Amino acid sequence: MGVYTLPRSQLHLFLAVLSKRSPVYVPVKRDAIRFEPYNGTIDFSDNAYFPIKEHFFRKRETILRFDGQKLITVRPTSSKKIFFGVRRCDLTALKHQDSIFQKQYKDPWYKAQRANTILIGYHCATPPNKYCFCDGMGLEEYQDLMFYEQKTQFLVEVTSVKGAALIKKYRRFFKKANKRITDADKHIKTRKLRKRDFNAIYDHHAWTAGVNKCLSCTACTAMCPTCYCYELHDELDTLKHGTRCRIWSSCQVKAFTRIAGNHVFREQREHRFKHRIYHQIQYFREQHGFDLCTGCGRCIAACPTRIDWVSIANKIT
Amino acid sequence: MIQTLVPRKVKVLHRFRETPDIVSLTLPKVGTCVPGQFYQLSVLGYGEAPISVASYTTKTVQFTIRQAGTVTNALANLKKGDTLYIRGPYGKGYPLKEYEGKNIILIGAGCGVATLRGVIDYIIHHRHKYNDVFLFFGYRNVNDIIFKKEAVQWKEVFNFKTALSKEKSTTCHDWTSGHITEVIEGLKLRTKNTGVFICGPPRMINDTVAILKKKGFTDEQLYLSTERLMYCGIGMCCHCMIRGKFTCKDGPVFRFDEIGYFKND
Ligand SMILES: Cc1cc2nc3c(=O)[nH]c(=O)nc-3n(C[C@H](O)[C@H](O)[C@H](O)COP(=O)(O)OP(=O)(O)OC[C@H]3O[C@@H](n4cnc5c(N)ncnc54)[C@H](O)[C@@H]3O)c2cc1C
Ligand code: SF4
């Protein structure tokens, strides 16, 4: 669909102009790198610590309101958003989330957040950190434009109709380039997760090294761009009024499987620790034919004890 | 399958107290359901709870609810004419069609009997389609027994045994003392052309399956109704996962070989 160039010196001007139309979320360095509306700075030194998931599958979503036993339906609202600088793992992660929330279930709340979104990708010339393992995790093209950083310019690959329209609208920033982006250009070389039937190695003793260091703190699931578990709760504002809301939840805590009578199905940490990994790289594949995990490595980067489950799994023969 | 998480409003048609902590509610039927499936019932402000279909009737559906916590207490406190919310039905029911012309053994413990009640009603409606039917139900004591009225009829139609684990039998009763698993262990059961449907707590299910397998039943003859924490009911929130399977969507009735024994994973 065409390749263009944008001089590096023009990037901020382009983003500033683009921001006039609708908020452009870019990776910004705060306490950590997070996606925030463009405000003059941008940080590509590492992948964002927080994935863009929370903008679509929000931490807290109001499903309905009530007044006594009267149910008040809530219409999800939608606004235009542009995301700039999303890396390939996170684009694929969004695709996986879409396949659950939009394809498998027509989730109206997710759909509202997801509608009117433009995705501008950022290709990792080299892995942004040592935890990445996206190579071999089935990354896919899911963006409207893809930016490839070079010494003095960005190569901008148009990958969708929406992307082409955007280039057309801001044509003055871009110069047509006489170049084709090949599969080799798209490839990112990282360490790899050795894939196999993980059911066969569930009971392997090597996992113990990870299990023993796990604190059940839930950082891994909170930072994961694909984890999509949730809970529904009725919250009261007054004794009569309130909301039923959907909030994120984590399989790392006992409450995840605790039923009335206080029986916990995944009582031991071992099983909770493995459940997250297995849902990502085994169970989801059994159900959908592909892995949920995209290899961004955030679960390792965010883990307070840096449990590198990929290395652990790779060592198991 | 279009599903939202928003329930719809219904009113209680009938309420009956079964035991000090179990109540049956009759509600207008929403959609078409088969025994073994469940609905999410809610009282706004309290939350939702998955409750099994405990009847086989055309216009209404009965739920038998044990008061176990916040939501179930709120449900049990509803009176005739009160409003509640419902969504469903969800999940897979018992393979009743598959066992036409064959024998069926129902084994239930405690509130698990409620889940099997729909199967019993179904069989009564289609009695000629099934051969021998056995009911083996276990409770702790006399006060826990549910469906006492219905049991009078069941005794006439089926081979029916009740075991009470915390009750010492002194005089002649229509129940035996001990665990239902012990009762089953002591029985001679024909395995040929027989399906066994089991519902109860995880440990009881494990024990029962082990006993039945010793008696010669194969994995394919055993069906379990499983209970897990769940919120969405549609295979999305992931709380009810048993390894790669969803209790709410692939179950709650599983053939034994689909999930195997209850483990902690
Ligand atoms: C498929 C299925 C069928 C069921 N059928 C029946 C039935 O016919 N009769 C009956 O009495 N009980 C049944 N249960 C169990 C019943 O759903 C729980 O006892 C009930 O959810 C407890 O909620 P609570 O608010 O009263 O308890 P609390 O302990 O106060 O629970 C608070 C919240 O935790 C969740 N929760 C707690 N326990 C369970 C559980 N076992 N399953 C799912 N969510 C839970 C609920 O979301 C609830 O809102 C069934 C459970 C499942 C999974
Ligand atoms: S982030 Fe690390 S310590 Fe915390 S729950 Fe996950 S694996 Fe365990």
XYZ file of C-alpha atoms and ligand atoms in Angstrom:
643
model
C 0.000 0.000 0.000
C 2.997 2.229 -0.186
C 5.926 3.393 1.868
C 6.687 6.982 2.824
C 9.346 8.796 4.748
C 9.042 11.322 7.524
C 12.139 13.256 8.601
C 12.873 12.730 12.290
C 12.819 16.484 12.790
C 9.210 16.540 11.633
C 7.875 13.895 14.034
C 6.882 16.277 16.815
C 5.268 18.699 14.442
C 3.315 15.837 12.893
C 2.149 14.593 16.293
C 1.182 18.083 17.386
C -0.916 18.585 14.275
C -2.416 15.118 14.581
C -3.346 15.833 18.206
C -5.572 18.681 17.129
C -8.081 16.227 15.738
C -8.270 13.750 18.580
C -6.046 12.672 21.449
C -2.903 10.896 20.263
C -1.619 8.487 22.884
C 2.146 8.094 22.776
C 4.621 6.350 25.086
C 5.746 8.935 27.639
C 8.210 8.572 30.482
C 6.526 9.221 33.816
C 7.143 6.950 36.810
C 7.450 4.387 34.046
C 6.702 4.547 30.351
C 2.977 4.739 29.734
C 0.688 5.755 26.921
C -0.617 9.275 27.502
C -2.048 11.964 25.243
C 0.788 13.622 23.339
C 2.210 16.566 25.180
C 5.493 17.328 23.451
C 7.524 14.321 24.578
C 7.831 10.750 23.478
C 9.994 7.898 24.717
C 11.095 4.923 22.672
C 13.922 3.840 24.996
C 11.952 0.800 26.152
C 8.560 -0.738 25.582
C 5.794 0.919 27.585
C 5.596 -0.533 31.086
C 1.802 -0.439 30.858
C 0.185 -1.936 27.780
C -2.625 -0.159 25.929
C -5.138 -2.794 27.036
C -6.651 -0.585 29.735
C -7.937 1.831 27.104
C -10.243 -0.832 25.667
C -10.774 -3.513 28.286
C -10.956 -0.973 31.043
C -10.045 -1.683 34.641
C -13.532 -0.769 35.686
C -16.546 -0.775 33.428
C -20.086 0.040 34.444
C -22.369 -2.733 33.207
C -25.593 -1.374 34.655
C -26.937 0.919 37.344
C -29.716 0.249 39.794
C -32.092 2.125 41.959
C -33.522 -0.372 44.408
C -34.666 -3.261 42.229
C -35.026 -1.024 39.181
C -32.387 -1.688 36.566
C -31.048 1.269 34.630
C -29.182 0.392 31.456
C -25.986 2.239 30.710
C -25.047 3.079 27.164
C -21.335 2.703 26.547
C -19.777 5.897 25.241
C -17.146 6.073 22.578
C -14.489 8.594 21.616
C -11.912 8.902 18.908
C -8.378 7.850 19.842
C -5.108 7.521 18.004
C -2.316 5.372 19.399
C 1.162 6.135 18.180
C 4.220 4.025 18.860
C 2.603 0.683 19.618
C 5.037 -2.193 19.239
C 4.299 -5.373 17.346
C 3.733 -7.534 20.418
C 1.108 -5.117 21.675
C -0.593 -4.821 18.302
C -0.919 -8.576 18.167
C -2.069 -8.590 21.784
C -4.820 -6.177 20.819
C -5.773 -8.442 17.975
C -6.112 -11.301 20.433
C -8.226 -9.177 22.747
C -10.389 -8.178 19.788
C -10.838 -11.823 18.899
C -12.290 -12.446 22.353
C -14.231 -9.274 23.086
C -15.384 -8.482 19.560
C -15.394 -11.689 17.540
C -16.278 -14.379 20.043
C -18.448 -12.121 22.191
C -20.013 -8.934 20.975
C -19.001 -7.089 24.072
C -20.691 -3.685 23.833
C -18.408 -1.988 26.354
C -15.206 -3.079 24.705
C -16.597 -2.333 21.279
C -17.410 1.230 22.260
C -13.860 1.855 23.461
C -12.335 0.121 20.506
C -14.392 1.847 17.812
C -12.759 4.872 16.218
C -9.246 3.835 17.071
C -6.296 4.376 14.794
C -3.206 2.311 15.499
C 0.223 3.531 14.468
C 2.895 0.970 15.109
C 6.553 1.299 15.960
C 8.869 -1.409 14.737
C 11.539 -2.592 17.164
C 14.825 -2.539 15.233
C 16.332 -4.313 18.234
C 14.497 -5.820 21.212
C 13.803 -2.969 23.659
C 14.720 -5.068 26.687
C 16.145 -8.414 27.683
C 12.798 -9.928 28.648
C 11.218 -9.875 25.177
C 10.590 -13.212 23.529
C 8.221 -12.287 20.714
C 10.250 -14.066 18.045
C 8.166 -17.121 17.170
C 5.070 -15.993 19.096
C 3.107 -15.422 15.899
C 3.164 -11.651 15.661
C 0.770 -10.230 13.126
C 0.145 -7.015 11.258
C -2.654 -5.202 13.014
C -1.799 -1.543 12.599
C -2.877 1.173 10.202
C 0.625 2.586 9.777
C 3.975 1.186 10.840
C 6.938 3.413 11.664
C 10.484 2.109 11.161
C 13.049 4.302 12.863
C 16.187 5.115 10.872
C 19.113 7.494 11.396
C 17.552 10.636 10.000
C 14.040 9.620 9.131
C 11.193 7.233 9.725
C 10.059 4.829 7.061
C 6.291 4.785 7.212
C 4.540 1.723 5.864
C 0.866 1.998 5.042
C -0.900 -1.185 6.108
C -4.604 -0.355 5.987
C -7.164 1.797 4.253
C -7.469 3.895 7.388
C -3.703 4.366 7.346
C -3.753 5.419 3.714
C -6.441 7.994 4.468
C -4.367 9.376 7.308
C -1.312 9.781 5.061
C -3.466 11.455 2.462
C -4.775 13.925 4.970
C -1.307 14.804 6.294
C 0.457 14.333 2.977
C 2.586 17.453 3.452
C 4.654 15.660 6.117
C 5.377 12.566 4.086
C 7.477 11.872 1.032
C 6.812 8.857 -1.111
C 9.685 6.387 -0.735
C 10.776 4.013 -3.391
C 11.079 1.033 -1.083
C 9.358 -2.190 -0.229
C 9.176 -3.452 3.317
C 10.083 -7.135 3.255
C 9.326 -9.876 5.744
C 12.945 -9.678 6.818
C 12.476 -5.992 7.660
C 9.523 -6.919 9.849
C 11.295 -9.661 11.708
C 12.505 -8.980 15.218
C 15.201 -11.251 16.526
C 14.756 -12.011 20.201
C 15.276 -14.988 22.436
C 12.620 -17.638 21.950
C 10.164 -19.603 23.997
C 10.599 -23.262 23.184
C 7.085 -24.324 22.224
C 5.669 -27.777 22.741
C 2.828 -29.584 24.447
C 3.129 -27.957 27.850
C 0.614 -30.376 29.370
C 3.325 -32.999 29.194
C 5.637 -30.977 31.439
C 3.093 -29.633 33.932
C 4.518 -31.623 36.814
C 8.179 -31.047 35.976
C 10.224 -30.115 39.047
C 11.964 -27.259 37.249
C 8.872 -25.067 37.680
C 9.515 -25.103 41.432
C 12.259 -22.498 40.995
C 9.613 -20.077 39.732
C 6.884 -21.150 42.118
C 9.100 -20.635 45.151
C 9.848 -17.056 44.173
C 6.263 -16.091 43.379
C 4.583 -13.734 45.842
C 1.090 -13.966 44.323
C 1.267 -10.205 43.951
C -0.601 -10.161 40.609
C 1.795 -7.729 38.917
C 2.233 -10.160 36.033
C -1.451 -10.401 35.186
C -2.039 -6.679 35.648
C 0.755 -5.787 33.218
C -0.113 -8.446 30.679
C -1.488 -7.039 27.414
C -3.625 -10.128 26.823
C -4.905 -11.287 30.240
C -8.632 -10.719 30.154
C -10.125 -12.246 33.296
C -12.681 -10.205 35.128
C -15.149 -10.159 37.987
C -18.583 -8.634 38.314
C -19.503 -6.794 41.492
C -22.414 -4.779 42.738
C -21.163 -1.596 44.329
C -23.441 0.583 46.400
C -23.336 4.391 46.372
C -26.134 4.616 48.894
C -28.159 1.851 50.471
C -30.362 1.826 47.363
C -28.367 3.089 44.419
C -25.340 1.574 42.886
C -23.641 0.019 39.892
C -22.816 -3.447 38.730
C -19.311 -3.160 37.427
C -16.793 -5.308 35.710
C -13.289 -5.142 37.096
C -10.021 -6.846 36.249
C -9.140 -9.882 38.236
C -6.085 -12.074 38.644
C -5.713 -15.842 38.682
C -2.723 -15.417 40.987
C -4.848 -14.993 44.110
C -6.851 -17.615 45.964
C -10.041 -15.578 45.717
C -10.014 -16.294 41.999
C -11.421 -19.773 42.609
C -12.885 -19.417 46.101
C -16.494 -20.510 46.315
C -19.052 -20.184 49.073
C -18.060 -22.471 51.920
C -14.474 -21.280 51.509
C -13.303 -24.001 49.185
C -10.438 -22.811 46.969
C -9.777 -24.876 43.859
C -6.298 -23.543 43.132
C -5.259 -23.442 46.749
C -1.537 -23.918 46.249
C 0.597 -21.207 44.726
C 2.118 -23.733 42.365
C -1.163 -24.184 40.547
C -1.969 -20.494 40.407
C 1.513 -19.693 39.120
C 1.235 -22.322 36.421
C -2.335 -21.450 35.531
C -1.406 -18.025 34.184
C 1.384 -19.433 32.052
C -0.668 -22.389 30.911
C -3.694 -20.324 29.980
C -1.442 -18.113 27.889
C 0.539 -20.759 26.067
C -1.403 -24.008 26.293
C -5.101 -23.785 27.159
C -5.781 -20.831 24.903
C -4.099 -22.622 22.029
C -6.257 -25.684 22.697
C -9.339 -23.483 22.458
C -8.407 -21.081 19.673
C -5.500 -22.555 17.785
C -2.972 -19.879 18.670
C -1.167 -18.649 21.755
C -2.653 -15.819 23.774
C 0.807 -14.649 24.826
C 2.688 -12.445 22.381
C 6.055 -12.453 24.104
C 6.264 -8.840 25.318
C 7.985 -10.020 28.498
C 6.142 -7.584 30.774
C 5.214 -10.349 33.216
C 8.925 -10.810 33.827
C 9.863 -7.129 33.779
C 7.065 -6.282 36.221
C 7.592 -9.231 38.546
C 9.195 -8.067 41.807
C 11.290 -11.216 41.929
C 11.879 -11.283 38.152
C 10.705 -14.827 37.648
C 11.859 -15.637 34.149
C 9.408 -18.395 33.386
C 10.550 -18.491 29.755
C 14.056 -19.534 30.780
C 12.600 -22.032 33.214
C 10.357 -23.545 30.550
C 13.146 -23.595 27.988
C 15.398 -25.574 30.312
C 12.854 -28.353 30.704
C 13.728 -31.105 28.297
C -24.023 -16.179 20.324
C -24.817 -12.605 21.272
C -24.530 -12.233 24.986
C -24.543 -9.282 27.213
C -24.065 -9.360 30.921
C -27.284 -7.453 31.529
C -29.997 -9.612 33.090
C -33.724 -9.263 32.712
C -36.391 -8.726 35.262
C -38.722 -11.479 36.510
C -40.987 -11.931 39.493
C -41.120 -14.791 41.985
C -44.167 -16.932 41.203
C -43.809 -19.278 44.107
C -41.513 -19.757 47.054
C -41.107 -22.820 49.214
C -38.799 -23.418 52.152
C -37.275 -26.880 51.770
C -35.010 -26.938 54.820
C -33.762 -24.372 57.353
C -31.185 -23.191 54.816
C -32.633 -24.167 51.445
C -35.393 -22.397 49.547
C -37.010 -23.212 46.203
C -38.119 -20.383 43.938
C -40.334 -20.807 40.894
C -39.837 -18.202 38.180
C -41.232 -17.687 34.697
C -39.090 -19.506 32.174
C -36.559 -17.493 30.219
C -35.490 -19.170 26.974
C -35.466 -22.947 26.729
C -33.377 -24.946 29.113
C -32.500 -28.546 29.785
C -31.697 -30.189 33.134
C -28.087 -29.627 34.076
C -27.939 -26.104 32.690
C -27.948 -23.071 34.941
C -28.969 -19.428 35.075
C -27.361 -16.422 36.698
C -29.819 -15.073 39.256
C -29.365 -11.715 40.871
C -30.813 -9.321 43.355
C -29.543 -5.868 42.450
C -27.118 -4.555 45.023
C -26.128 -8.042 46.154
C -24.704 -9.610 43.013
C -25.197 -12.683 40.888
C -25.069 -16.394 41.621
C -25.193 -19.312 39.175
C -28.087 -21.600 40.085
C -29.021 -24.852 38.357
C -32.304 -25.610 36.709
C -34.144 -27.834 39.170
C -37.259 -28.688 37.214
C -38.606 -29.780 33.876
C -41.698 -27.767 33.153
C -42.851 -25.783 30.150
C -43.736 -22.317 31.411
C -41.814 -22.007 34.629
C -38.467 -22.982 36.017
C -37.619 -23.902 39.565
C -34.409 -23.106 41.409
C -33.418 -24.647 44.682
C -31.015 -22.433 46.530
C -28.854 -23.097 49.535
C -28.173 -20.015 51.622
C -24.411 -19.963 51.386
C -23.598 -16.256 51.348
C -24.540 -12.784 50.204
C -26.440 -13.446 47.004
C -28.026 -16.739 47.936
C -29.333 -15.227 51.178
C -30.798 -12.303 49.283
C -32.445 -14.742 46.865
C -33.802 -16.898 49.664
C -35.320 -13.875 51.365
C -37.435 -12.999 48.335
C -41.164 -13.486 48.671
C -43.828 -14.324 46.130
C -44.219 -11.361 43.767
C -40.768 -9.893 44.509
C -38.489 -8.782 41.700
C -35.222 -10.417 40.786
C -33.041 -10.569 37.689
C -32.055 -13.486 35.544
C -29.887 -14.290 32.552
C -29.245 -17.602 30.856
C -29.628 -20.481 30.378
C -25.955 -21.339 30.204
C -23.853 -24.417 29.822
C -24.377 -27.976 28.734
C -26.942 -30.212 30.394
C -27.122 -33.945 30.990
C -27.029 -36.289 27.966
C -30.616 -37.430 28.418
C -31.225 -38.167 24.732
C -28.126 -40.323 24.546
C -29.370 -42.537 27.357
C -32.838 -43.202 25.998
C -33.584 -46.899 26.196
C -30.929 -47.356 28.856
C -30.594 -47.303 32.638
C -29.720 -44.196 34.579
C -28.192 -43.872 38.025
C -28.383 -40.478 39.718
C -26.054 -39.828 42.615
C -26.361 -36.571 44.508
C -25.157 -35.100 47.748
C -26.621 -32.130 49.591
C -27.707 -29.294 47.375
C -26.351 -31.283 44.422
C -29.634 -33.163 44.499
C -31.274 -29.940 43.263
C -29.307 -30.141 40.036
C -30.470 -33.745 39.508
C -34.080 -32.863 40.279
C -34.494 -31.534 36.722
C -33.313 -34.885 35.395
C -35.798 -36.732 37.596
C -38.666 -34.553 36.368
C -37.558 -35.107 32.800
C -37.476 -38.865 33.239
C -40.917 -38.865 34.885
C -42.236 -37.028 31.820
C -40.586 -39.542 29.503
C -40.702 -42.591 31.747
C -41.258 -45.057 28.898
C -37.990 -43.985 27.267
C -35.812 -45.178 30.118
C -35.326 -48.558 31.738
C -34.243 -48.865 35.347
C -33.599 -45.614 37.135
C -31.800 -45.436 40.467
C -31.614 -42.449 42.786
C -28.925 -42.384 45.479
C -28.991 -39.234 47.543
C -26.904 -38.298 50.519
C -27.426 -35.615 53.158
C -26.004 -34.903 56.561
C -29.165 -35.304 58.624
C -32.930 -35.505 58.396
C -33.305 -31.718 58.416
C -31.184 -31.399 55.276
C -33.398 -33.558 53.093
C -34.863 -31.592 50.203
C -37.858 -32.475 48.011
C -39.528 -34.546 50.739
C -42.920 -34.214 49.065
C -41.642 -35.230 45.650
C -39.723 -38.132 47.142
C -42.987 -39.874 47.952
C -43.638 -40.259 44.234
C -40.010 -41.018 43.416
C -40.098 -44.014 45.727
C -42.889 -45.503 43.678
C -41.324 -44.916 40.286
C -37.639 -45.430 40.926
C -35.174 -47.427 42.969
C -34.551 -44.820 45.602
C -32.079 -44.736 48.488
C -31.192 -41.959 50.878
C -28.159 -41.964 53.154
C -27.614 -39.631 56.087
C -24.013 -39.266 57.176
C -24.569 -37.595 60.555
C -27.633 -39.542 61.619
C -27.426 -42.773 63.622
C -30.087 -45.209 62.629
C -31.770 -46.847 65.581
C -35.214 -47.749 64.422
C -36.558 -48.561 61.014
C -36.332 -45.633 58.558
C -36.490 -45.158 54.858
C -32.888 -43.999 54.958
C -29.617 -45.621 55.892
C -26.950 -44.006 57.992
C -23.542 -43.321 56.520
C -22.117 -41.608 53.492
C -23.796 -42.098 50.150
C -20.455 -43.336 48.824
C -20.518 -46.163 51.387
C -24.014 -47.103 50.302
C -22.934 -47.266 46.669
C -19.859 -49.259 47.538
C -22.048 -51.924 49.114
C -24.421 -52.240 46.181
C -24.334 -54.494 43.188
C -24.859 -52.292 40.154
C -25.345 -53.375 36.588
C -22.874 -51.506 34.415
C -24.193 -52.532 31.038
C -26.192 -49.838 29.205
C -26.097 -47.560 32.199
C -25.200 -43.908 32.588
C -24.347 -42.363 35.930
C -25.000 -38.663 36.618
C -23.254 -37.320 39.696
C -23.571 -33.986 41.468
C -22.051 -33.007 44.786
C -18.966 -31.522 46.412
C -15.591 -32.197 44.693
C -14.421 -34.791 47.217
C -17.696 -36.711 47.045
C -17.475 -36.748 43.245
C -13.906 -38.044 43.336
C -14.793 -40.802 45.803
C -17.901 -41.795 43.894
C -16.069 -42.002 40.586
C -13.328 -44.135 42.117
C -15.905 -46.557 43.538
C -17.842 -46.772 40.289
C -14.716 -47.389 38.275
C -13.860 -50.235 40.599
C -17.292 -51.640 39.886
C -16.502 -51.660 36.184
C -18.025 -48.440 34.905
C -16.023 -46.790 32.148
C -15.127 -43.084 31.928
C -17.657 -42.607 29.157
C -20.532 -43.703 31.395
C -19.877 -41.162 34.136
C -21.155 -37.591 34.001
C -20.279 -35.018 36.636
C -21.869 -31.693 37.347
C -19.128 -29.380 38.507
C -19.112 -26.228 40.544
C -16.604 -23.417 40.178
C -16.543 -19.740 40.920
C -17.933 -17.953 37.895
C -19.088 -14.486 36.967
C -19.957 -14.244 33.288
C -21.466 -17.669 32.592
C -20.388 -17.479 28.958
C -16.735 -18.546 28.954
C -15.238 -15.106 29.138
C -14.276 -14.169 32.692
C -12.125 -17.323 33.001
C -12.723 -17.941 36.702
C -14.292 -21.347 36.144
C -11.495 -22.797 34.004
C -10.580 -26.413 34.676
C -7.338 -26.552 32.785
C -8.386 -25.783 29.192
C -12.136 -26.162 29.757
C -14.759 -23.725 30.924
C -17.200 -25.032 33.519
C -19.836 -22.545 32.407
C -19.627 -23.261 28.693
C -18.112 -26.715 28.174
C -19.825 -27.913 31.383
C -21.132 -27.697 34.026
C -21.921 -31.309 33.108
C -18.758 -33.019 31.936
C -18.171 -36.564 30.885
C -15.565 -37.873 33.296
C -12.837 -38.274 30.669
C -13.165 -34.594 29.716
C -11.825 -33.349 33.038
C -10.764 -36.373 35.068
C -10.556 -36.323 38.852
C -10.731 -33.018 40.667
C -7.232 -31.832 41.261
C -5.886 -28.530 42.428
C -4.941 -27.172 39.046
C -23.027 -24.241 37.577
C -23.409 -23.994 39.004
C -24.656 -24.382 39.459
C -25.044 -24.137 40.762
N -26.277 -24.526 41.162
C -26.682 -24.276 42.418
C -27.974 -24.634 42.849
O -28.779 -25.165 42.115
N -28.322 -24.359 44.120
C -27.456 -23.746 44.989
O -27.834 -23.515 46.133
N -26.218 -23.414 44.609
C -25.805 -23.646 43.349
N -24.532 -23.290 42.965
C -23.651 -22.645 43.937
C -24.011 -21.177 44.090
O -23.824 -20.527 42.870
C -23.152 -20.513 45.149
O -23.466 -21.067 46.402
C -23.375 -19.017 45.203
O -22.830 -18.391 44.080
C -22.815 -18.401 46.437
O -22.985 -17.019 46.336
P -23.202 -16.144 47.617
O -23.197 -14.731 47.240
O -24.405 -16.593 48.342
O -21.957 -16.531 48.490
P -20.698 -15.628 48.839
O -19.712 -16.517 49.464
O -21.152 -14.430 49.603
O -20.197 -15.256 47.413
C -19.967 -13.983 46.934
C -19.810 -14.058 45.419
O -18.927 -15.116 45.087
C -19.400 -15.866 43.987
N -19.528 -17.281 44.334
C -19.388 -17.814 45.557
N -19.524 -19.155 45.494
C -19.752 -19.481 44.234
C -19.966 -20.705 43.549
N -20.007 -21.868 44.160
N -20.154 -20.672 42.228
C -20.115 -19.516 41.577
N -19.927 -18.319 42.157
C -19.749 -18.297 43.476
C -20.669 -15.234 43.557
O -20.355 -14.429 42.448
C -21.103 -14.364 44.683
O -21.683 -13.207 44.189
C -24.136 -23.515 41.661
C -22.877 -23.139 41.218
C -22.502 -23.379 39.912
C -21.139 -22.973 39.459
S 4.418 -10.864 39.240
Fe 5.832 -12.511 39.854
S 5.566 -12.645 42.107
Fe 3.816 -11.470 41.356
S 2.192 -13.047 41.040
Fe 3.262 -12.800 39.047
S 4.845 -14.375 39.013
Fe 4.137 -14.174 41.180
